[in-house]
CSV table of C-alpha atoms in Angstrom, one decimal:
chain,number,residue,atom,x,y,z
A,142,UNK,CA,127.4,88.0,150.7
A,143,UNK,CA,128.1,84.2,151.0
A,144,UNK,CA,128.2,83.3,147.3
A,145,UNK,CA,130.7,86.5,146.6
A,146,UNK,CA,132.8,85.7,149.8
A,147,UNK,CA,132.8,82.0,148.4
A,148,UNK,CA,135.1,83.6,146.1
A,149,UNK,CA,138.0,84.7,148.2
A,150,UNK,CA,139.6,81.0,149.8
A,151,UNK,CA,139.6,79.9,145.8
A,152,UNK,CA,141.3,83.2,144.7
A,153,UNK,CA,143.6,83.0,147.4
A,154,UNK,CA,144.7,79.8,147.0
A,155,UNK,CA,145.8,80.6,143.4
A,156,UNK,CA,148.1,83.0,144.0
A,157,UNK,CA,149.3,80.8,146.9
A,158,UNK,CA,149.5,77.7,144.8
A,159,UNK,CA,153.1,78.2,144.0
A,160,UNK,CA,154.3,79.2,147.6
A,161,UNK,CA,152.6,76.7,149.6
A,162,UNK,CA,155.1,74.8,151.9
A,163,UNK,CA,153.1,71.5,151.7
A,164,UNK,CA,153.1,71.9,147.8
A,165,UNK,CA,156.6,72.9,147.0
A,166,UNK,CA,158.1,70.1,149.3
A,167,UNK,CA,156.2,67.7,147.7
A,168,UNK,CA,157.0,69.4,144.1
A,169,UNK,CA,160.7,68.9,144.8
A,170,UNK,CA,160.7,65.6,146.1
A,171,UNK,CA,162.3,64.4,143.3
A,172,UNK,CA,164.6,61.9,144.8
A,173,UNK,CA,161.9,60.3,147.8
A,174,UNK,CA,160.9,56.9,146.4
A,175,UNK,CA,157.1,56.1,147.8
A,176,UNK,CA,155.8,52.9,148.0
A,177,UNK,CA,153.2,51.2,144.8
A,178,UNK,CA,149.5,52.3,145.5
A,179,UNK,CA,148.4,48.6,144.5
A,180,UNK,CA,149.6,44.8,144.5
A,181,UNK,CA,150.6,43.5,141.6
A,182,UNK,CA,150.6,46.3,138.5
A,183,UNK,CA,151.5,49.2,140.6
A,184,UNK,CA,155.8,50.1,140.0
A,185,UNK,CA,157.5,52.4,142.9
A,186,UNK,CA,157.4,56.2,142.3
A,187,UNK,CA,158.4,59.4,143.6
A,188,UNK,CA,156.7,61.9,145.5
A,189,UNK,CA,157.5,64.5,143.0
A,190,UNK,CA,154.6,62.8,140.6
A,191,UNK,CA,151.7,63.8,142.8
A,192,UNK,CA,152.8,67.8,142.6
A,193,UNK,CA,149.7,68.4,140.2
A,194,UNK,CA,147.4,66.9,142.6
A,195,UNK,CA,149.3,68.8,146.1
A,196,UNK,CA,148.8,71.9,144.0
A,197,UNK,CA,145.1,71.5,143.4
A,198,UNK,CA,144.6,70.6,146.8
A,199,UNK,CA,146.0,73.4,148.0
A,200,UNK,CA,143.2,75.0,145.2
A,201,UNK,CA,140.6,73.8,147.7
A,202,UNK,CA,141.6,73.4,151.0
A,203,UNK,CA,144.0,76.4,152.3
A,204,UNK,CA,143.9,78.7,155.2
A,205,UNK,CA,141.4,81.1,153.7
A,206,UNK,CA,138.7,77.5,154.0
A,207,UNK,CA,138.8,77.6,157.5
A,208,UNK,CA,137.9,81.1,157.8
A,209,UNK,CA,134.9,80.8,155.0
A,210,UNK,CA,133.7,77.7,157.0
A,211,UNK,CA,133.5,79.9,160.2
A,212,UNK,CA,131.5,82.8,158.3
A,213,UNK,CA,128.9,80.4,156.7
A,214,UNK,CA,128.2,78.9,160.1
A,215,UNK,CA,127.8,82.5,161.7
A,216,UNK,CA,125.8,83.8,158.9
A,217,UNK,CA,123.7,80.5,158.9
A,218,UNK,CA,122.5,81.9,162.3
A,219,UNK,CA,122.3,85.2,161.9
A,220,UNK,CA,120.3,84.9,158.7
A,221,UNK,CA,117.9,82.5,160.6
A,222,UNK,CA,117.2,85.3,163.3
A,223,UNK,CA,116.7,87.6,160.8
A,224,UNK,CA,113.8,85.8,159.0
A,225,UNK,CA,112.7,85.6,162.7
A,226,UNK,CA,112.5,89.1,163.3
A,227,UNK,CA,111.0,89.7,159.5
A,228,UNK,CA,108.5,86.9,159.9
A,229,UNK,CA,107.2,89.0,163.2
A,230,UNK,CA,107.4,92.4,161.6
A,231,UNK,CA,105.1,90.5,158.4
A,232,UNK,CA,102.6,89.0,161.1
A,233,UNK,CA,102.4,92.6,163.2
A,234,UNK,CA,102.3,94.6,159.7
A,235,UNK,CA,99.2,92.4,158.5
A,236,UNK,CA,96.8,91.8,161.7
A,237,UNK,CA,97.9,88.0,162.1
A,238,UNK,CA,99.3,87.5,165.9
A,239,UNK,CA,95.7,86.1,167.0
A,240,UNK,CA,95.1,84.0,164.1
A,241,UNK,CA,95.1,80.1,164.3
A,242,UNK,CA,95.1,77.4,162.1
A,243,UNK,CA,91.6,75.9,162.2
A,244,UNK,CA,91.5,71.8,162.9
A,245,UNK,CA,92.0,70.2,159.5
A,246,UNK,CA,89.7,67.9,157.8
A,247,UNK,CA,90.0,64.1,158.3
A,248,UNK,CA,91.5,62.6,155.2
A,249,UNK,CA,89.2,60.6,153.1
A,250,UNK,CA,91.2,57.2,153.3
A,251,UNK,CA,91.2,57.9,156.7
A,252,UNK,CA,87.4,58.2,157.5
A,253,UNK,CA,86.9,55.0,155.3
A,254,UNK,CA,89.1,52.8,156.9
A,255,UNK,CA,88.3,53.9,160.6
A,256,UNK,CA,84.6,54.7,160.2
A,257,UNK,CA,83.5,52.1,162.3
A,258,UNK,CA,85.2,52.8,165.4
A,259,UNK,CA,84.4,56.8,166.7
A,260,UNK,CA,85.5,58.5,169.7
A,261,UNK,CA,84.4,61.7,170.9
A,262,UNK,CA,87.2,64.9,169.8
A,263,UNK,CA,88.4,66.8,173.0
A,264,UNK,CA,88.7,69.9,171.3
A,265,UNK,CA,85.4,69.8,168.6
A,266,UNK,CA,83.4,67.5,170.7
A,267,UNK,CA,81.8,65.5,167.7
A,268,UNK,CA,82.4,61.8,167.3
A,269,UNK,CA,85.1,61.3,165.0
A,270,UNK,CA,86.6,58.2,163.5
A,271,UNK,CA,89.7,56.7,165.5
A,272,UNK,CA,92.5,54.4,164.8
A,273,UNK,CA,93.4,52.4,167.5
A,274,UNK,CA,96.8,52.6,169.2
A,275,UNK,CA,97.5,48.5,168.2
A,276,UNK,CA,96.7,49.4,164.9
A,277,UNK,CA,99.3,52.3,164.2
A,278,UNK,CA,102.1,50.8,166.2
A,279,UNK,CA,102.1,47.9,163.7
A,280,UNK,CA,101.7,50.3,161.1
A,281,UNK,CA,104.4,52.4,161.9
A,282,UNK,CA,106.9,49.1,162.6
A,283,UNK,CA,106.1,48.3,158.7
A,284,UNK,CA,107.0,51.8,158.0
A,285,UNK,CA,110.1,52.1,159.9
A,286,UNK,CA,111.3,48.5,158.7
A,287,UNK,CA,111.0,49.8,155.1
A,288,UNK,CA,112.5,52.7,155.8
A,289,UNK,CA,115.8,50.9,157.2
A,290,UNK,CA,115.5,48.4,154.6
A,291,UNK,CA,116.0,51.0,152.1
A,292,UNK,CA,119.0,52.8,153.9
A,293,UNK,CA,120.8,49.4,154.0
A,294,UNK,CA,119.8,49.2,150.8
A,295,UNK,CA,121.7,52.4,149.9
A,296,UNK,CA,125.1,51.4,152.4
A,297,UNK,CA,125.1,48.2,150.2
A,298,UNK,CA,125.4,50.6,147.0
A,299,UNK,CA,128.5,52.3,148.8
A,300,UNK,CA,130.2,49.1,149.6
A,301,UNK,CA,129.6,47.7,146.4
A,302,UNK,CA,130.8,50.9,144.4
A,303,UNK,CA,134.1,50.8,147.0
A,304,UNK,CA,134.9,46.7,145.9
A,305,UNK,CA,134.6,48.3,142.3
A,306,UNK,CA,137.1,51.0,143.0
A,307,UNK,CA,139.3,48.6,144.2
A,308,UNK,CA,139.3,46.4,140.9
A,309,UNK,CA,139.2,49.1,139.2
A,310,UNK,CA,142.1,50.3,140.8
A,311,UNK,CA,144.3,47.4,139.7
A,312,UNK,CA,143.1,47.5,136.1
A,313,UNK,CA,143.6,51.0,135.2
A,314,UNK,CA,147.1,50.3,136.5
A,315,UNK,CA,147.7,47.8,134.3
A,316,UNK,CA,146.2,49.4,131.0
A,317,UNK,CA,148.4,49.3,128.2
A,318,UNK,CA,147.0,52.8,127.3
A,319,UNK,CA,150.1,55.3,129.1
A,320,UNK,CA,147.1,58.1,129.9
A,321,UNK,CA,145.2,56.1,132.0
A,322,UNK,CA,147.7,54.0,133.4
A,323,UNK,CA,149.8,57.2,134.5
A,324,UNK,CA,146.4,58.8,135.9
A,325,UNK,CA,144.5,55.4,136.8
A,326,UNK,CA,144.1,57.2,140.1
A,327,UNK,CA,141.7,59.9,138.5
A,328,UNK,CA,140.6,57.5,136.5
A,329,UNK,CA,139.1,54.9,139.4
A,330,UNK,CA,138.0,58.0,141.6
A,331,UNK,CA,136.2,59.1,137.7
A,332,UNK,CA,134.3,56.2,137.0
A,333,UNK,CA,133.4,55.0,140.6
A,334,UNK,CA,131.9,58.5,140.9
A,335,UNK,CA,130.1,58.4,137.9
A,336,UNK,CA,128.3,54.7,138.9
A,337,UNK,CA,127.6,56.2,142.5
A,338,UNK,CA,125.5,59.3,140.5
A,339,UNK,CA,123.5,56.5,138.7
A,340,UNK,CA,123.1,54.5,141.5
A,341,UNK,CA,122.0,57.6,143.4
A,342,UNK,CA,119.4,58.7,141.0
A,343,UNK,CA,118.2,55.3,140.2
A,344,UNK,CA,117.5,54.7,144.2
A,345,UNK,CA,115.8,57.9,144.0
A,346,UNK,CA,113.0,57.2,142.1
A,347,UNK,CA,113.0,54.1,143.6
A,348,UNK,CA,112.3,55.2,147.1
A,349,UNK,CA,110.0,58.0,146.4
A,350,UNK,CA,107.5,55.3,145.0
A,351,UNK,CA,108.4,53.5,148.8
A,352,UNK,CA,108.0,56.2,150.7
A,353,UNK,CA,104.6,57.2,149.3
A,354,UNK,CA,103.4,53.9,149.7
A,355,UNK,CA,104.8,53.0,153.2
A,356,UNK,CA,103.0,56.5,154.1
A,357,UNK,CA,99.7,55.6,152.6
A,358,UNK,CA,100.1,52.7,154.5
A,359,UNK,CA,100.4,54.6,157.7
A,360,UNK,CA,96.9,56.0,157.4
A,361,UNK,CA,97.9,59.6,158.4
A,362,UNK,CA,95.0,61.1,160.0
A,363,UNK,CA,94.9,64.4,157.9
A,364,UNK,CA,96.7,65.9,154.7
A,365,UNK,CA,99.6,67.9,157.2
A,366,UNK,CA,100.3,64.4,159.2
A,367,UNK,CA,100.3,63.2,155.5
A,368,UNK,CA,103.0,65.4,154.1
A,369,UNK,CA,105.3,65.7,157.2
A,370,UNK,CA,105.3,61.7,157.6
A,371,UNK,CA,106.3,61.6,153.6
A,372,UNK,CA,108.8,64.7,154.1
A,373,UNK,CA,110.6,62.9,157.0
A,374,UNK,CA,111.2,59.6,154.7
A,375,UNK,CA,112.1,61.7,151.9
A,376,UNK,CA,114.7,63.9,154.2
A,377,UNK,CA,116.2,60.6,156.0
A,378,UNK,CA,117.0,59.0,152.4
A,379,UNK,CA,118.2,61.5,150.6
A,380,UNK,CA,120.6,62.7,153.4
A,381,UNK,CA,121.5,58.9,153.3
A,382,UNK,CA,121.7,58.5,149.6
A,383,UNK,CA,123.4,61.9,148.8
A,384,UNK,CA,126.3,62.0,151.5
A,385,UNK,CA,126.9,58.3,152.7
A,386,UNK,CA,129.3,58.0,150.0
A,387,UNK,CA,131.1,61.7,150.5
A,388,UNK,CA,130.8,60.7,153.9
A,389,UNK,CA,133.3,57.2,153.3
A,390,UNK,CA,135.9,59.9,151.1
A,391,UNK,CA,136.2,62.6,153.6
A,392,UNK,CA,136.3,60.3,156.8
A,393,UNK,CA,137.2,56.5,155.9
A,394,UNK,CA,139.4,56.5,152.8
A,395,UNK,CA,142.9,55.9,153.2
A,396,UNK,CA,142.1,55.7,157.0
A,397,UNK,CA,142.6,51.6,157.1
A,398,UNK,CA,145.2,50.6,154.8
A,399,UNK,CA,147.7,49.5,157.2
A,400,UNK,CA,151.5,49.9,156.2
A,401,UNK,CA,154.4,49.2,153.7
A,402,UNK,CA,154.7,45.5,154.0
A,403,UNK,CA,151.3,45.0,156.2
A,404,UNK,CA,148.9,46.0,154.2
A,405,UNK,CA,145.1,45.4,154.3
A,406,UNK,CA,143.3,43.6,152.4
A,407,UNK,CA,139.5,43.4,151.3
A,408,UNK,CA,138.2,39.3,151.4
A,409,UNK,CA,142.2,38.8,151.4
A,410,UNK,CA,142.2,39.8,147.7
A,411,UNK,CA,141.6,43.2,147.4
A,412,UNK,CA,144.0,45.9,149.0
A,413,UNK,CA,142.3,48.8,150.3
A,414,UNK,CA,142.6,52.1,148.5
A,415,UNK,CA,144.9,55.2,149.8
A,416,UNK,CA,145.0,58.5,149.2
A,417,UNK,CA,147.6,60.0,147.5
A,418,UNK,CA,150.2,62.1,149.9
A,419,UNK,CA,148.1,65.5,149.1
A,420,UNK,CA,145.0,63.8,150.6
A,421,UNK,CA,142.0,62.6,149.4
A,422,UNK,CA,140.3,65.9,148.8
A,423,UNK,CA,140.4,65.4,144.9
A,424,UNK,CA,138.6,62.5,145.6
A,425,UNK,CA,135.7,64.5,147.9
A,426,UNK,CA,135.8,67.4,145.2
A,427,UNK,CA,135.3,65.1,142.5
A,428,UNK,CA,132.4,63.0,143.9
A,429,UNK,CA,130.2,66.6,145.4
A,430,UNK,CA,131.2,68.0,141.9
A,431,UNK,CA,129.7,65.4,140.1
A,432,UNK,CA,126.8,64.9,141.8
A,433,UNK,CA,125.9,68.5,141.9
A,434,UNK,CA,126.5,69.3,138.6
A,435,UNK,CA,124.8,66.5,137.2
A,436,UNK,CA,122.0,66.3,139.6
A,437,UNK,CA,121.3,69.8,138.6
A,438,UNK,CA,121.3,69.1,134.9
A,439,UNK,CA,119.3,65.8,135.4
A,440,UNK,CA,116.6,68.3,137.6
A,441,UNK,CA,116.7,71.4,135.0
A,442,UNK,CA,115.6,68.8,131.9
A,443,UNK,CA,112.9,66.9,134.0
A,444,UNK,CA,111.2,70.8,134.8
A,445,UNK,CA,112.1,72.0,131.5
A,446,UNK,CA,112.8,69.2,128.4
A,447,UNK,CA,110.9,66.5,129.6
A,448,UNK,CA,107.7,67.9,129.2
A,449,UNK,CA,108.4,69.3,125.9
A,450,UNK,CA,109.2,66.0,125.2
């Protein structure tokens, strides 16, 4: 019910399009004269220019949004509590309530490395290699300093891909070509999205190599402590890498650009980027619609073409 309901804000902000307050007074602004977007390049303009943009806004974010938003975080629950309730019905329906996972097996790397120092199991009673608690604390401070290394490592690629917009900005806006100079804004948000996809990918492979290694390191005990400590790395940079830069568009851009006259400035060279008076949802749209849609090509031809290939 959540992909056809998905439906309904989109359809109802079509037919809405034209009627929309915030659209049509920004559609016949025709004689309010805004400020230029950049320092140098960027002429005065009128509000009346951005009435595309207001009206694709209004595409994505209307009142039907807010009500989809509260259904998907109702039916996230709901549909939670139902695999609940299913999950016990499956266990009842095939004789499973008293089973229980028997101890796992020590991993090999583990036994070879620790084989000289044993202590007794609690629960099994048989001498068992141990690692001693020095041993994994250090271990786990490597770990966790690569893990934050490569985080920064990830903010840096947002920063970096935010001074880019910023040149960018001034460049396209001073393009002889008249396409991209009249839509240098689309252009900037265009290309800086497509450099934050390769530089998203790229890091990718990057840190799955890391994180393999800086769990190896670890010396998990068995093959579950194994694949939950190399689950948890995964999960922390990929929720890192995938939203930090969606996260700058929908809560930072356009949020420090001071005002007409005062504005500020990046290293005192570079003035920070604004949205445009609709918002800056264009901006978020573009940048999750990219990265979706490419990520899921770029996943479909590494299952499927590349090993036909």
């Amino acid at each position: 019910p959540t992909v056809d309901l998905s439906l309904t804000p989109l359809l109802y902000g079509l037919f809405t399009m034209d009627s929309s307050q915030v659209s049509r007074e920004i559609c016949e602004a025709n004689t309010t004269i805004m400020c230029p977007m950049c320092e140098d390049t960027c002429k005065p303009w009128t509000l009346s220019d951005s009435c595309v943009y207001a009206k694709v806004t209004h595409l994505f974010d209307n009142g039907g949004t807010v009500f989809f938003a509260i259904f998907v975080a109702m039916w996230a629950t709901v549909f939670l509590e139902f695999w609940k309730r299913r999950r016990a019905e499956l266990t009842y329906d095939w004789d499973l309530t008293d089973w229980e996972e028997e101890e796992e097996e020590l991993k090999p790397q583990f036994e070879a490395k620790y084989s000289r120092v044993e202590r007794v199991n609690p629960i099994s009673g048989k001498p068992e290699p141990f690692q001693p608690f020095s041993d994994k604390v250090s271990r786990l401070m490597v770990s966790v300093s690569g893990i934050f290394f490569m985080i920064s490592l990830v903010l840096t690629a947002v920063f970096a891909v935010v001074v880019f917009r910023l040149i960018a900005m001034e460049k396209f806006a001073s393009i002889s070509w008249y396409f991209v100079k009249k839509n240098w804004q689309f252009a900037t948000s265009g290309t800086g999205v497509c450099i934050n996809f390769m530089i998203i990918m790229s890091l990718n492979v990057v840190y799955e190599k890391v994180a393999y290694l800086l769990t190896n390191l670890e010396h998990p005990r068995t093959e579950s402590e194994w694949e939950n400590s190399f689950a948890l790395k995964m999960f922390l940079f990929q929720f890192v890498n995938l939203n930090s830069s969606t996260f700058y568009m929908a809560f930072f851009l356009g949020r420090f650009t001071g005002r007409p006259g005062k504005s500020n400035k990046l290293f005192d060279g570079w003035r920070l980027e604004e949205c445009h008076p609709s918002g800056c949802l264009i901006d978020l749209c573009l940048q999750m619609g990219v990265i979706m849609f490419f990520k899921q090509i770029w996943n479909n031809f590494m299952e499927l073409g590349y090993p036909c290939v």
